[in-house]
Structure formats: structure tokens, C-alpha cells
Coordinates of C-alpha atoms and ligand atoms in Angstrom, one line a residue:
X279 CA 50.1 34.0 -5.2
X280 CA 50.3 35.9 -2.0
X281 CA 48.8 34.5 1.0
X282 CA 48.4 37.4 2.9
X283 CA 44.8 38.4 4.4
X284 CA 43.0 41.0 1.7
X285 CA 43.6 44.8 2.2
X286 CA 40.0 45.6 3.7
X287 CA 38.5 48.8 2.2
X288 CA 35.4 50.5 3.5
X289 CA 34.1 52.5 0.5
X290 CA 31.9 56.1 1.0
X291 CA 30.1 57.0 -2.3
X292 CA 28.9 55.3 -4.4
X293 CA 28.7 57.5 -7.4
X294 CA 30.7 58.4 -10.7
X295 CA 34.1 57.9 -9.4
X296 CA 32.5 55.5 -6.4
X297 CA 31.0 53.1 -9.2
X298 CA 34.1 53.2 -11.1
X299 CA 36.4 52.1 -8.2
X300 CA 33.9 48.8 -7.7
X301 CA 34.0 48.0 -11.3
X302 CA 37.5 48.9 -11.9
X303 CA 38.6 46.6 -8.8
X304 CA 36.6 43.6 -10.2
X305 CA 37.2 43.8 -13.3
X306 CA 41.6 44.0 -12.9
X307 CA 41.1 42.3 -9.6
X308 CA 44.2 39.3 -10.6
X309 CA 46.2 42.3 -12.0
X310 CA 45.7 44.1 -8.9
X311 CA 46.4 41.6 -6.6
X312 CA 49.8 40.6 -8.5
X313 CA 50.8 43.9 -8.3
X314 CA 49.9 44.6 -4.7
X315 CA 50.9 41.5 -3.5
X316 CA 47.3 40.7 -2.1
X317 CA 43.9 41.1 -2.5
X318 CA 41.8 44.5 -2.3
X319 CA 38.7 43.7 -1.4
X320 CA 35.4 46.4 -0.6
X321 CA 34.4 45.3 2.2
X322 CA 31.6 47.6 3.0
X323 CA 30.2 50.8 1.6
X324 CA 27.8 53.6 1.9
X325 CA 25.7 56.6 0.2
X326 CA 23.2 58.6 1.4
X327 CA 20.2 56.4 -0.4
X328 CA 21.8 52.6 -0.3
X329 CA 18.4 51.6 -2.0
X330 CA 19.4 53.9 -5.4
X331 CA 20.2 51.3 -8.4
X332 CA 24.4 51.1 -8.9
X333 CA 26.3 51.2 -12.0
X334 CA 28.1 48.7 -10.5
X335 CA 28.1 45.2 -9.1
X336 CA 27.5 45.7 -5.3
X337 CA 27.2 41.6 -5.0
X338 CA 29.2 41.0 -1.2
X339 CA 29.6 44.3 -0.6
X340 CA 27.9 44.8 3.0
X341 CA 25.9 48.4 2.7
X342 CA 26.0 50.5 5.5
X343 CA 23.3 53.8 5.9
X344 CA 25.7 55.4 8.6
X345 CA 29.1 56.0 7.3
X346 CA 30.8 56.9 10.7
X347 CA 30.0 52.8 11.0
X348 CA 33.1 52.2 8.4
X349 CA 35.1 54.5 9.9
X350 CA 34.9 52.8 12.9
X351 CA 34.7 49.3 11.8
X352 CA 37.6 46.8 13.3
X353 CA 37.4 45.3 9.8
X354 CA 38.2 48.0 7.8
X355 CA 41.8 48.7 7.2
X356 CA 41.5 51.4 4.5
X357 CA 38.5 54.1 4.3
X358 CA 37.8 55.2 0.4
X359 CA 36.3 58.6 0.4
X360 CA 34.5 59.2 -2.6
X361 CA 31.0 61.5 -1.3
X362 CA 32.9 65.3 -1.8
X363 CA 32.6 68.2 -0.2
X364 CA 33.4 69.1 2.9
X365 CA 30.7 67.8 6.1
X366 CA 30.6 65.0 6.7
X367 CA 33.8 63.7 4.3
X368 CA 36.5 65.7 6.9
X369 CA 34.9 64.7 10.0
X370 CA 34.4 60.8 8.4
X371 CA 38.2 61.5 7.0
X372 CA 39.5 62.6 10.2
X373 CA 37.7 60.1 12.2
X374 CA 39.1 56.8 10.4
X375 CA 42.6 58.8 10.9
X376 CA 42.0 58.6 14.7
X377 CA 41.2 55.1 14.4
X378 CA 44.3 54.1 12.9
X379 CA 42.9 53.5 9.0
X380 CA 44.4 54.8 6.2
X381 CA 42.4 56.8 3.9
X382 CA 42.2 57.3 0.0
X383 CA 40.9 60.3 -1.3
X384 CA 39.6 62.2 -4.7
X385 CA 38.6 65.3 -2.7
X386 CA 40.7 68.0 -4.2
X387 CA 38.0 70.5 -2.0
X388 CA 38.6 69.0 1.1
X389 CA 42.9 68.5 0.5
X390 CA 42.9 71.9 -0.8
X391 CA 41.4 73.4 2.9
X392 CA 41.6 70.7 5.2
X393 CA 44.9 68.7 3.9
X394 CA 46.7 70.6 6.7
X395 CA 45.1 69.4 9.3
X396 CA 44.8 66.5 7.5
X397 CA 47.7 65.8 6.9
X398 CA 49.3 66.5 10.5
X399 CA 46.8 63.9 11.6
X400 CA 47.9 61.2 9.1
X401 CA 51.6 61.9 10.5
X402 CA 50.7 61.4 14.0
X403 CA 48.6 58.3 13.8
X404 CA 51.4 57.0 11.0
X405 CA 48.8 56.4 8.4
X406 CA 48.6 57.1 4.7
X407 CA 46.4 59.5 2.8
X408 CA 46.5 59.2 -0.6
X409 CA 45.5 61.7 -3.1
X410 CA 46.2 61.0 -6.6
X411 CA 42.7 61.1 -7.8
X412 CA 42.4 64.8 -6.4
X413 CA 44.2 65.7 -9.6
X414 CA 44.1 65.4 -13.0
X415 CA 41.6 62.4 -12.7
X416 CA 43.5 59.5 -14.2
X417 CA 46.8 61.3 -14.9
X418 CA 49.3 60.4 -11.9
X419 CA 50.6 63.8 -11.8
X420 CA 51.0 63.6 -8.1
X421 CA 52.9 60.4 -7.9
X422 CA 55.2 62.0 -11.2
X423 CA 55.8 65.2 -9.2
X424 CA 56.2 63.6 -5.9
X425 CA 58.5 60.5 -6.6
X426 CA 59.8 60.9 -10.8
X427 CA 60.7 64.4 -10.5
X428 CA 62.0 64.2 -6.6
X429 CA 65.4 65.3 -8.0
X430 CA 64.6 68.3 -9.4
X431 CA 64.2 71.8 -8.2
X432 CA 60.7 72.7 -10.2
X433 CA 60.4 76.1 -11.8
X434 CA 57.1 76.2 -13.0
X435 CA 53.8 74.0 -13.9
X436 CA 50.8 75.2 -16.1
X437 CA 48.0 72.7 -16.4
X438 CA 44.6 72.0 -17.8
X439 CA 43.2 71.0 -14.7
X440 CA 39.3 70.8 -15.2
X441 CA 37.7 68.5 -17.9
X442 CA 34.7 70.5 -17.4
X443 CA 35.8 73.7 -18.6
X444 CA 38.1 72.2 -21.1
X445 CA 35.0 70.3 -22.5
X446 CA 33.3 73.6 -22.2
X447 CA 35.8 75.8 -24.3
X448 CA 36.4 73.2 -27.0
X449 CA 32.8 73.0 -27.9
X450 CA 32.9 77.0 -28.0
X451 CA 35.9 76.9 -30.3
X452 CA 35.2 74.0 -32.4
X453 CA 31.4 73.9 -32.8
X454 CA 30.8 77.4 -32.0
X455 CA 28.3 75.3 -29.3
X456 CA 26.6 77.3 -26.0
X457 CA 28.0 77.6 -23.2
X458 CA 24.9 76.2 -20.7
X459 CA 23.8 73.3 -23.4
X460 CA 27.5 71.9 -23.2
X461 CA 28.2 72.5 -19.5
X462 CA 24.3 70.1 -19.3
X463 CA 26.6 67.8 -21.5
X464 CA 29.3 67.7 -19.2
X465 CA 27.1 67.2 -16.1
X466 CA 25.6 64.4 -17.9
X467 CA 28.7 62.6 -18.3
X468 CA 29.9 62.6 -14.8
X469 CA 32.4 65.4 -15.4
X470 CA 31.3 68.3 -13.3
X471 CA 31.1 69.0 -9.9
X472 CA 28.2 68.1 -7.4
X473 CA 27.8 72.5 -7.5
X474 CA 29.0 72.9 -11.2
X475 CA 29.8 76.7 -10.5
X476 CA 32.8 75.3 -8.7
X477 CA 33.8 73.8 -12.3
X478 CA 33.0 77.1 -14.6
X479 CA 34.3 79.2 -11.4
X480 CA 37.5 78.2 -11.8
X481 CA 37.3 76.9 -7.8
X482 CA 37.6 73.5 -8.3
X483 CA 41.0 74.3 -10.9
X484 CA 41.8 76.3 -7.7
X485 CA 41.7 73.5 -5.0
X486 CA 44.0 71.5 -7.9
X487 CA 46.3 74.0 -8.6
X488 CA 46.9 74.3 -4.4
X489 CA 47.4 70.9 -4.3
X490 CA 50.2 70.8 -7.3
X491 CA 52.1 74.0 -5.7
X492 CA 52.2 72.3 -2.3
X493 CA 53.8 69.6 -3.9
X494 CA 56.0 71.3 -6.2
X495 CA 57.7 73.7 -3.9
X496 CA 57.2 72.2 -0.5
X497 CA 55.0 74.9 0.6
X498 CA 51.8 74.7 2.9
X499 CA 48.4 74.4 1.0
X500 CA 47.1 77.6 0.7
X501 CA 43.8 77.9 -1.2
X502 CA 42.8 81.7 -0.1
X503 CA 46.0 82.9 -1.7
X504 CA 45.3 81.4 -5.4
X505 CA 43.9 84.5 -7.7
X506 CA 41.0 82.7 -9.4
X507 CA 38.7 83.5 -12.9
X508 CA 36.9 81.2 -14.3
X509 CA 35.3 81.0 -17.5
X510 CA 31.8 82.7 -17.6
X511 CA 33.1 85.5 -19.3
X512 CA 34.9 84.0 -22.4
X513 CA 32.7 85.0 -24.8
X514 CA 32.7 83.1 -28.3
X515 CA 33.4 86.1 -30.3
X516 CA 37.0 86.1 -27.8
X517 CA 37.5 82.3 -28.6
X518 CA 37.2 83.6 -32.6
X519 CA 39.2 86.7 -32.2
X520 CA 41.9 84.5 -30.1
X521 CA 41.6 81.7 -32.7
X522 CA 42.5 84.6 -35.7
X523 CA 45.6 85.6 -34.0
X524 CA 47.0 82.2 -33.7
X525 CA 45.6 81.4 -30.2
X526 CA 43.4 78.9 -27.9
X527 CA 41.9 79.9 -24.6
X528 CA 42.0 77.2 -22.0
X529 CA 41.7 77.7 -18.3
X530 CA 44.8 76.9 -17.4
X531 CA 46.2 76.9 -13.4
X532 CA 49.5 78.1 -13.1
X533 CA 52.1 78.3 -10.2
X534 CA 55.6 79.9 -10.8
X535 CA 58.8 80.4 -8.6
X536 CA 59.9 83.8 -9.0
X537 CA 62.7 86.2 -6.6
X538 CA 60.0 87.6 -4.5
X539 CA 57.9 84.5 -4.2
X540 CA 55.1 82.1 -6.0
X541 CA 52.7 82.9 -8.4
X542 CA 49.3 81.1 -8.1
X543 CA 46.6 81.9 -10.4
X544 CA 43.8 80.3 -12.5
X545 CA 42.2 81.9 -15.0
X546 CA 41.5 81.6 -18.7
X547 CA 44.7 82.0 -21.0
X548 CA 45.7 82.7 -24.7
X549 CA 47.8 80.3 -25.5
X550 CA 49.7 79.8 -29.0
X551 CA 48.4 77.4 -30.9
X552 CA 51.1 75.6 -32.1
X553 CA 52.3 74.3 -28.4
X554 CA 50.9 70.9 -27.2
X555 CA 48.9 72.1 -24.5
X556 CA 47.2 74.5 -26.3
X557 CA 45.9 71.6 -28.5
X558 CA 44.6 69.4 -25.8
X559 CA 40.9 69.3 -26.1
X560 CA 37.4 67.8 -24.7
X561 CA 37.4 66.2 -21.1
X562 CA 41.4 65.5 -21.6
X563 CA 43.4 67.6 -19.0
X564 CA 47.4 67.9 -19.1
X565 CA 50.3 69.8 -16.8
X566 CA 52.9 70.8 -18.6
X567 CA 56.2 71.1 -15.3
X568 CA 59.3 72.8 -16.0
X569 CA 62.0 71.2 -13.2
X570 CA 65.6 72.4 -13.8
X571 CA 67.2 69.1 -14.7
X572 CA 64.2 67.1 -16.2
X573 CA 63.6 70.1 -18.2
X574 CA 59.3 70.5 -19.6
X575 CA 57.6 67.6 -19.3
X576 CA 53.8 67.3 -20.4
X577 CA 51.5 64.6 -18.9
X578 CA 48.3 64.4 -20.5
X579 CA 44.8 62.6 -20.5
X580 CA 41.5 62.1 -19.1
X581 CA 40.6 64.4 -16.3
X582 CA 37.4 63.5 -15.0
X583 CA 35.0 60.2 -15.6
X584 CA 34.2 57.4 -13.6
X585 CA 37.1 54.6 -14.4
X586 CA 39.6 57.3 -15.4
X587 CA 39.5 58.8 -11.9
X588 CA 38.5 55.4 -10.1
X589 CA 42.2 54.2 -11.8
X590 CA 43.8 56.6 -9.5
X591 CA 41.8 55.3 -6.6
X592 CA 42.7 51.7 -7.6
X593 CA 46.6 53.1 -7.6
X594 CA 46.8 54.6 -4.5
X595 CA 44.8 51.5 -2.8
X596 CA 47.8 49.3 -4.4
X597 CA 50.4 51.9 -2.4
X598 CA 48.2 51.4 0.3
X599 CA 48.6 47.9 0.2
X600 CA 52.9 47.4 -0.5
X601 CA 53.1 49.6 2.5
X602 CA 51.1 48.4 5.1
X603 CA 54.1 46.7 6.8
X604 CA 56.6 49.3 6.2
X605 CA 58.2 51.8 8.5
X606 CA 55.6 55.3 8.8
X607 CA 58.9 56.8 8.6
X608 CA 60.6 55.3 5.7
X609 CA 57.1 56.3 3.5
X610 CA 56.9 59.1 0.7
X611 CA 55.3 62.4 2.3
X612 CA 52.2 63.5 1.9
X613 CA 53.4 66.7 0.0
X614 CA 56.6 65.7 -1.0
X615 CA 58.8 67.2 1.3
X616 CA 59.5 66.2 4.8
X617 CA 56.7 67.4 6.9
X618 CA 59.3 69.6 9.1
X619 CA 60.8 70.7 6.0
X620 CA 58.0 72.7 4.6
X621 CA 59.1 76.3 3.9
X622 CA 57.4 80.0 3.9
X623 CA 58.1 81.0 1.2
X624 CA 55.7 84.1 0.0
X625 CA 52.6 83.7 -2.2
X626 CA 53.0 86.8 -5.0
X627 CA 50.0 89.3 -4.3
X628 CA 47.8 89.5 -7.9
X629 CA 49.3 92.9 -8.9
X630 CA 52.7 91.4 -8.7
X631 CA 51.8 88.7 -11.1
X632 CA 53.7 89.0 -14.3
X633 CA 51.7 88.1 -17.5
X634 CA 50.6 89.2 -21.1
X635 CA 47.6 89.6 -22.2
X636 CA 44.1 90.2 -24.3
X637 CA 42.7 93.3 -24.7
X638 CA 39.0 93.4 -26.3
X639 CA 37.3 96.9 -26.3
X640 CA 34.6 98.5 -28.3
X641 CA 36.5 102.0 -29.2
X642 CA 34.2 104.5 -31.4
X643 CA 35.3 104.4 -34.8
X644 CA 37.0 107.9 -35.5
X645 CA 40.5 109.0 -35.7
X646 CA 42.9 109.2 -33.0
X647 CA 41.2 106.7 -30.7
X648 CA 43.4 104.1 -30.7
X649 CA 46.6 107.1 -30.4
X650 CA 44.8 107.5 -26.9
X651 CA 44.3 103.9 -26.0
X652 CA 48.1 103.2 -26.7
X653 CA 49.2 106.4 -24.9
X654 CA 47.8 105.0 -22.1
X655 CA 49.3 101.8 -22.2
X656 CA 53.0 103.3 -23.3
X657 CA 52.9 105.7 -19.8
X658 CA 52.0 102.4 -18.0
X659 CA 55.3 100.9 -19.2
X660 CA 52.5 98.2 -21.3
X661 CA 54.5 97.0 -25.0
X662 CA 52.0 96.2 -27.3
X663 CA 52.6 92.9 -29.0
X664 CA 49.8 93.1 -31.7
X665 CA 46.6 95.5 -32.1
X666 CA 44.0 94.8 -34.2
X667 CA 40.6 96.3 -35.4
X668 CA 38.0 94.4 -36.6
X669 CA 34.9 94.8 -38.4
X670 CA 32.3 97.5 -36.9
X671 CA 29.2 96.1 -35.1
X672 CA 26.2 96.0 -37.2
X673 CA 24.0 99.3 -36.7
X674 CA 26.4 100.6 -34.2
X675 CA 29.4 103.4 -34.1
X676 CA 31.8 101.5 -32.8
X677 CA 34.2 98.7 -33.6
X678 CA 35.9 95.7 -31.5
X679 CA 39.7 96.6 -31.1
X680 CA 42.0 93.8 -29.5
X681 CA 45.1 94.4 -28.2
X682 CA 48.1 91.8 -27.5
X683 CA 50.3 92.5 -25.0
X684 CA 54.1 92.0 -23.9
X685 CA 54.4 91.0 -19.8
X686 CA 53.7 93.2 -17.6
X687 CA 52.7 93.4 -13.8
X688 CA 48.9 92.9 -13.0
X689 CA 48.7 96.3 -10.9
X690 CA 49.9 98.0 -14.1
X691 CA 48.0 96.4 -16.6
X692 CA 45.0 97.2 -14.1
X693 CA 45.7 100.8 -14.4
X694 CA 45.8 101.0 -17.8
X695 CA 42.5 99.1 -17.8
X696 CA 40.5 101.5 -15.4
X697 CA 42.2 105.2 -17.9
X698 CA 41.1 103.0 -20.9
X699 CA 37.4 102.6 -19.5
X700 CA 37.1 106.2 -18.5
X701 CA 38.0 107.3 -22.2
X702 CA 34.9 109.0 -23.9
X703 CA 36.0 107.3 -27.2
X704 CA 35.9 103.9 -25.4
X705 CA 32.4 102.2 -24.7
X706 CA 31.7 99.8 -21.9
X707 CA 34.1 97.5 -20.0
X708 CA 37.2 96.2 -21.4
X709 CA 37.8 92.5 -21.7
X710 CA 40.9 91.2 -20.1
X711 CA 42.1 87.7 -20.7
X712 CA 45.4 86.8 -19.7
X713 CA 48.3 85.3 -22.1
X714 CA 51.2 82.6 -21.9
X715 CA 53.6 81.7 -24.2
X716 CA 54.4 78.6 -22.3
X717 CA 58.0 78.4 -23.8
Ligands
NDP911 P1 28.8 61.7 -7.1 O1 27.9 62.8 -6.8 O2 28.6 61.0 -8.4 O3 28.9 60.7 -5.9 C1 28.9 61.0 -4.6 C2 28.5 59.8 -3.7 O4 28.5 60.2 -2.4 C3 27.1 59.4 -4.0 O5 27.0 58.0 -4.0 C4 26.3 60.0 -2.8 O6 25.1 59.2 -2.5 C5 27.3 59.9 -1.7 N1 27.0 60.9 -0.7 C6 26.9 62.2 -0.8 N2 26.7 62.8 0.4 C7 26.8 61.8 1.3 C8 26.6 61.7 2.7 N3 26.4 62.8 3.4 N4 26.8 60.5 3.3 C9 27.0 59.4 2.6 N5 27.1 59.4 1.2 C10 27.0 60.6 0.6 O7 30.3 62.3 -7.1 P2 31.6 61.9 -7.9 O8 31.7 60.4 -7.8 O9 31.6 62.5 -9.2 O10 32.7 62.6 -7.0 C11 33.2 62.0 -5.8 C12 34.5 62.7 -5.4 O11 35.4 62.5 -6.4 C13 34.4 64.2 -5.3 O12 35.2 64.7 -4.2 C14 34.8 64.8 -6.6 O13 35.3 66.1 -6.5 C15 35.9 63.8 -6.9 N6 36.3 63.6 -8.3 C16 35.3 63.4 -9.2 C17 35.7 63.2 -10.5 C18 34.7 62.9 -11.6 O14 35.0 62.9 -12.8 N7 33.4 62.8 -11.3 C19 37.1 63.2 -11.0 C20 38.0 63.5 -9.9 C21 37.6 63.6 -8.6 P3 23.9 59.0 -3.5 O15 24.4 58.3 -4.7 O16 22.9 58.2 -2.8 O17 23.4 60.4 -3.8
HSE912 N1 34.8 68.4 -12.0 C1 36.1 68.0 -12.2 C2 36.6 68.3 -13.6 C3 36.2 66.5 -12.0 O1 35.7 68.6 -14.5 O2 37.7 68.3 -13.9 C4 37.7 66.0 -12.0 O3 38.4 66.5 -10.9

């Protein structure tokens, strides 16, 4: 065995993912150390109440009620940060940069707005910051894209990137379950967010998706450009219609590679049923990347959850630790690329983003209503791939039409939506859901 001193980690949080990285580090602590070729030992750690009983054995862990007090330690090589959110996790991040520590991260918030700055701070003080965890929770789709698929020019990735709202939409689709009794579920489990809007929002698939793109196309992280809808207005009667026309709806986060730039957009999405991704259910989360030579590839598996995520953690701490005598130069980027070889290339604007998609509307039930409805949508250039009526409301004059559409440009299909709402024959808004074939 190795007789080289123990990595020294100083751990902040001491929560879900926090407790997991404890138990996971004891528990695989010979496995770890064979692999790393020395020990990883906490040395220290922190939360904001260090009294609060621990799923996890805290037995010589030193606990600290300032943080900034790691980050500064002499005896801390590697800073974990595992409290979210942005103040005080950049200041602490940027801190134990300055001082020379390398840092390990599941904060897809504060990569997703601060990696940047981050990252450029890492590079000049020739430290790591590793992100793994940010992602996919246990599924090393960062290390995959960064390092497996280096040789490849990637097309396109679509992913299930939020347990939360995939736990959310199965229990809509298979157990016809409420929305706010299963999202209570998912809290209770450790899935969702410290703000759980962030989750059901779409945000946090947001900050993920940024992440991905970055590291995909060697572009800067730029959260403000991603066009984001989450999932508060999947109804259940969508997830049935859907569901009759061969369909599941998952919030998927997609980014693209087209002629006049990248697509980056996260929002629910009809998928076909019979492709993988469309059956990947509960917490489990999977990214389906298209690189030229690899071809589609599908990772899939638990997305959020104390060990799954805390396994990431444990595997960049490993990296950590192999590369602590190596060159700064000779390491893998941050995002991939060389840090001087990051490129401009132009985020699409929404209405340039190509899709099909889900029309729901309740059209009064006469003749030559729908005539008007796909007038409209034939002088918008809109094909219709499948139209549908179903059975009238009770009591009321009206009936639920759904529409299926070809691809078409976003400012288009907008168009179409706003003549379609100011029909007479059409009452109240139309619902819009977007549509992949994934193929
Ligand atoms: P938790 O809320 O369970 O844990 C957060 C920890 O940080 C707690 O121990 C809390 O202390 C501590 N903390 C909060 N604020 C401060 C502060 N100002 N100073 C010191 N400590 C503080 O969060 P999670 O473990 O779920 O998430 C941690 C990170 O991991 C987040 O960035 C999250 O997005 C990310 N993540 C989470 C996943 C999951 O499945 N939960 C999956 C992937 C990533 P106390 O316990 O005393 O309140
Ligand atoms: N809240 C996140 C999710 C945690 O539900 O996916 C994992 O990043």
C-alpha cells in the first residue's frame, strides 16, 4: 500500500449529498485508497448548525462553525463544497482557490453562473475544480463527454436531467398521482432542491444543461441564454392524451449544433414511446449524445440521492488525488477544451429553435372549426403530423382538440398560436408542449 501522506479534504455541508460523501468514503475507504493511490481522509467539516444529528458517522471529523476556517486551513489540501447556492459557497469556493486548494463541487447553480470566473481562477492558481456531481448525480456524464467522447465532434445531447421532475411526471403518468403530494415525496427523499421551484421550474435542468453545452462544444457557460419551461403546466389530462398517441412527456434539456448556431432549451417534450429515453422513469435521469464518430450513446441512472451523487464526489476526490503531483498543464480542462480555445459560437434566439410539437385547445364543437384552426397553421408553413378530437367536456360546448405537429421554427409556431387564440370558435389559451423524435 501507498505510503504517501492522506489527501486532506475539508468538507462544507453536511447534508444529503454531504452525508453521503462521509459514508460513502468510510464505507469504500480500502477501495478508494487502492484506486487513488492513498488515503482520502475528511479532515474537517462544517454546516450552519454543527450540533444537528448526522446521517453519518462524524467520529474524527474536526467540526468547524466558520467555514472560511477550512478554506483557509494549512491542513486542508482539497475543499468539498456541498452547502449550494450561491453566498457564501462562491466566495468560500473562490477563497480556497486563492489559497492554492483544490475544490470539488455538486453546485450545478454556482458552475452554471460563476464557473467562468471560476474557472479562470482555478487556471491561474493551477488547481482543480471538479464537477461531476453537478450533473446527472451519479452518472459520470461529465467525465464521458470530457475524456470517452474527446474524439468526437458532438452533434447533439438530450437528457433527463432532474430526478425531481422525472419522479414528478412518472407518478402523473403511471399512478395518475398529484403533482404537490409527489413533489412532498421527492423533497422527502433528498431529491429536490433547497428552493424546489428551481426543480419544477426547470432552472436547476437549466444550470445542467449549461454545464453539458459548455462541455460539449467548447463554448463559454451561458445560463441567460438557455430558453427554460418547466413543468407546472403539464396537466394530467396532457400526460393521457400524449400517452394515447404513443407518447411520454419528460422534461428533457436539450442542446443542438445547427448552421447558425446552438440550440439550448429545457422544457417538457413528447417523446415516442418506444425510444429508451422516453422509458426512463422515477428519480433515474439519462443523456442520450449524438458525437459524429461514436454515434448515440445513452448513459442512464440515478440522478439525485445522497450516495448516488456523494459517488461522484468520491470520483472526482480520487482525480483529485492521482493528480496532485502532476503538471497543471498536462491536466484535462475544466470544460473540455483548452481554456484559450473556447469559441463564440452563437446561442440560437427561441424563435429560431426548430421543433415539433403538441397542440391542446378547447375548440367549440360545430362545423368548420377545425378548417379554421388548420388554415392557420398551413399559411404559417406548420404540417400537421396528427389531429385529434376527443370527447366533449361534461356540461360544456366545447371539446379538447390536439394537434401534432411536423418541425417548424418557434417564431412561427408562435404566430400560429396567438391567430389560433383570437378565433371566436377557440376558447381559452392553447397548450403548447414541445416534441422530439430523438432519432
Ligand atoms: P442539503 O440542504 O441537504 O445540505 C446542505 C448542507 O449545507 C447542510 O448541511 C447545511 O447545514 C449546509 N449549509 C447551508 N448553508 C450553509 C452556510 N451558509 N454555511 C455552512 N453550511 C451551510 O443539500 P444537498 O446535500 O441536497 O445539496 C448540496 C449540493 O449538492 C447542492 O449544490 C445541490 O444542488 C447539489 N446536489 C444535490 C443532489 C441531491 O440529490 N440532493 C444531487 C446533485 C447535486 P445544516 O445541515 O446545518 O442545515
Ligand atoms: N434537485 C436535483 C434533481 C438534484 O432533482 O435532479 C440532482 O441534481
Amino acid at each position: 500500500m501507498s505510503q504517501l501522506a492522506p489527501v486532506r479534504v475539508g468538507l462544507l455541508g453536511l447534508g444529503t449529498v454531504g452525508g453521503g460523501t462521509i459514508n460513502v468514503l468510510r464505507r469504500n475507504a480500502a477501495e478508494i485508497t487502492r484506486r487513488a493511490g492513498r488515503a482520502i481522509a475528511i479532515r474537517c467539516a462544517t454546516a450552519r448548525s454543527i450540533d444537528k444529528p448526522r446521517r453519518a458517522d462524524l467520529g474524527g471529523i474536526k467540526l468547524l462553525k466558520d467555514p472560511f476556517a477550512i478554506v483557509n486551513s494549512p491542513d486542508i489540501d482539497v475543499v468539498v463544497e456541498l452547502i449550494g447556492g450561491i453566498e457564501p459557497a462562491r466566495a468560500l469556493v473562490l477563497q480556497a482557490i486563492a489559497n492554492g486548494k483544490h475544490v470539488v463541487t455538486a453546485n450545478k447553480a454556482l458552475i452554471a453562473l460563476h464557473g467562468n470566473e471560476i474557472f479562470a481562477a482555478a487556471h491561474a492558481a493551477g488547481v482543480i475544480v471538479a464537477f461531476e456531481a453537478a450533473v446527472a448525480g451519479g452518472i459520470p456524464i461529465i467525465k464521458t463527454m470530457r475524456e470517452a467522447l474527446a474524439g468526437n465532434t458532438i452533434e447533439w445531447l438530450a437528457g433527463i436531467i432532474n430526478g425531481t421532475c422525472n419522479y414528478i411526471l412518472t407518478a402523473m403518468s403511471t399512478a395518475g398521482r398529484e403533482f404537490g403530494d409527489v413533489l412532498k415525496e421527492a423533497q422527502a427523499l433528498g431529491y429536490a432542491e433547497a428552493d424546489p421551484s428551481f426543480d419544477i421550474e426547470g432552472i436547476d435542468a437549466a444550470h445542467k444543461l449549461t454545464i453539458l453545452a459548455s462541455i460539449a462544444f467548447g463554448i463559454p457557460l451561458q445560463f441567460p441564454r438557455v430558453l427554460v419551461e418547466g413543468i407546472t403546466q403539464v396537466s394530467r389530462e396532457d400526460v393521457r392524451y400524449a400517452a394515447q398517441l404513443g407518447y411520454h412527456i419528460k422534461l428533457l434539456g436539450i442542446a443542438r449544433r445547427t448552421p447558425d448556431g446552438i440550440e439550448l432549451r429545457v422544457h417538457p417534450t413528447l417523446i415516442p414511446e418506444q425510444r429508451l429515453i422516453a422509458n426512463v422513469n422515477g428519480v433515474m435521469n439519462a443523456v442520450l449524445v449524438r458525437g459524429d464518430a461514436a454515434g448515440p450513446m445513452l448513459l442512464y441512472g440515478a440522478g439525485a440521492g445522497s450516495e448516488p451523487t456523494a459517488s461522484a464526489v468520491v470520483a472526482d476526490l480520487v482525480d483529485v488525488a492521482r493528480v496532485l503531483t502532476s503538471d497543471p498543464e498536462n491536466r484535462v480542462p475544466h470544460l473540455a477544451f483548452q481554456p484559450d480555445a473556447l469559441t463564440d459560437v452563437p446561442i440560437l434566439e427561441p424563435g429560431a429553435i426548430e421543433t415539433g410539437y403538441y397542440l391542446r385547445m378547447h375548440a367549440l364543437d360545430k362545423p368548420g372549426v377545425l378548417a379554421e384552426v388548420t388554415r392557420i397553421l398551413a399559411e404559417q408553413q406548420i404540417s400537421i403530423e396528427a389531429i385529434s378530437q376527443r370527447e366533449p367536456l361534461a356540461d360544456e360546448d366545447v371539446v379538447p382538440v390536439i394537434i401534432i405537429t411536423q418541425r417548424i421554427r418557434e417564431a412561427a409556431m408562435n404566430a400560429a398560436i396567438a391567430r389560433i387564440e383570437a378565433l371566436p370558435s377557440v376558447s381559452g389559451p392553447v397548450t403548447r408542449l414541445r416534441l422530439e423524435h430523438l432519432e
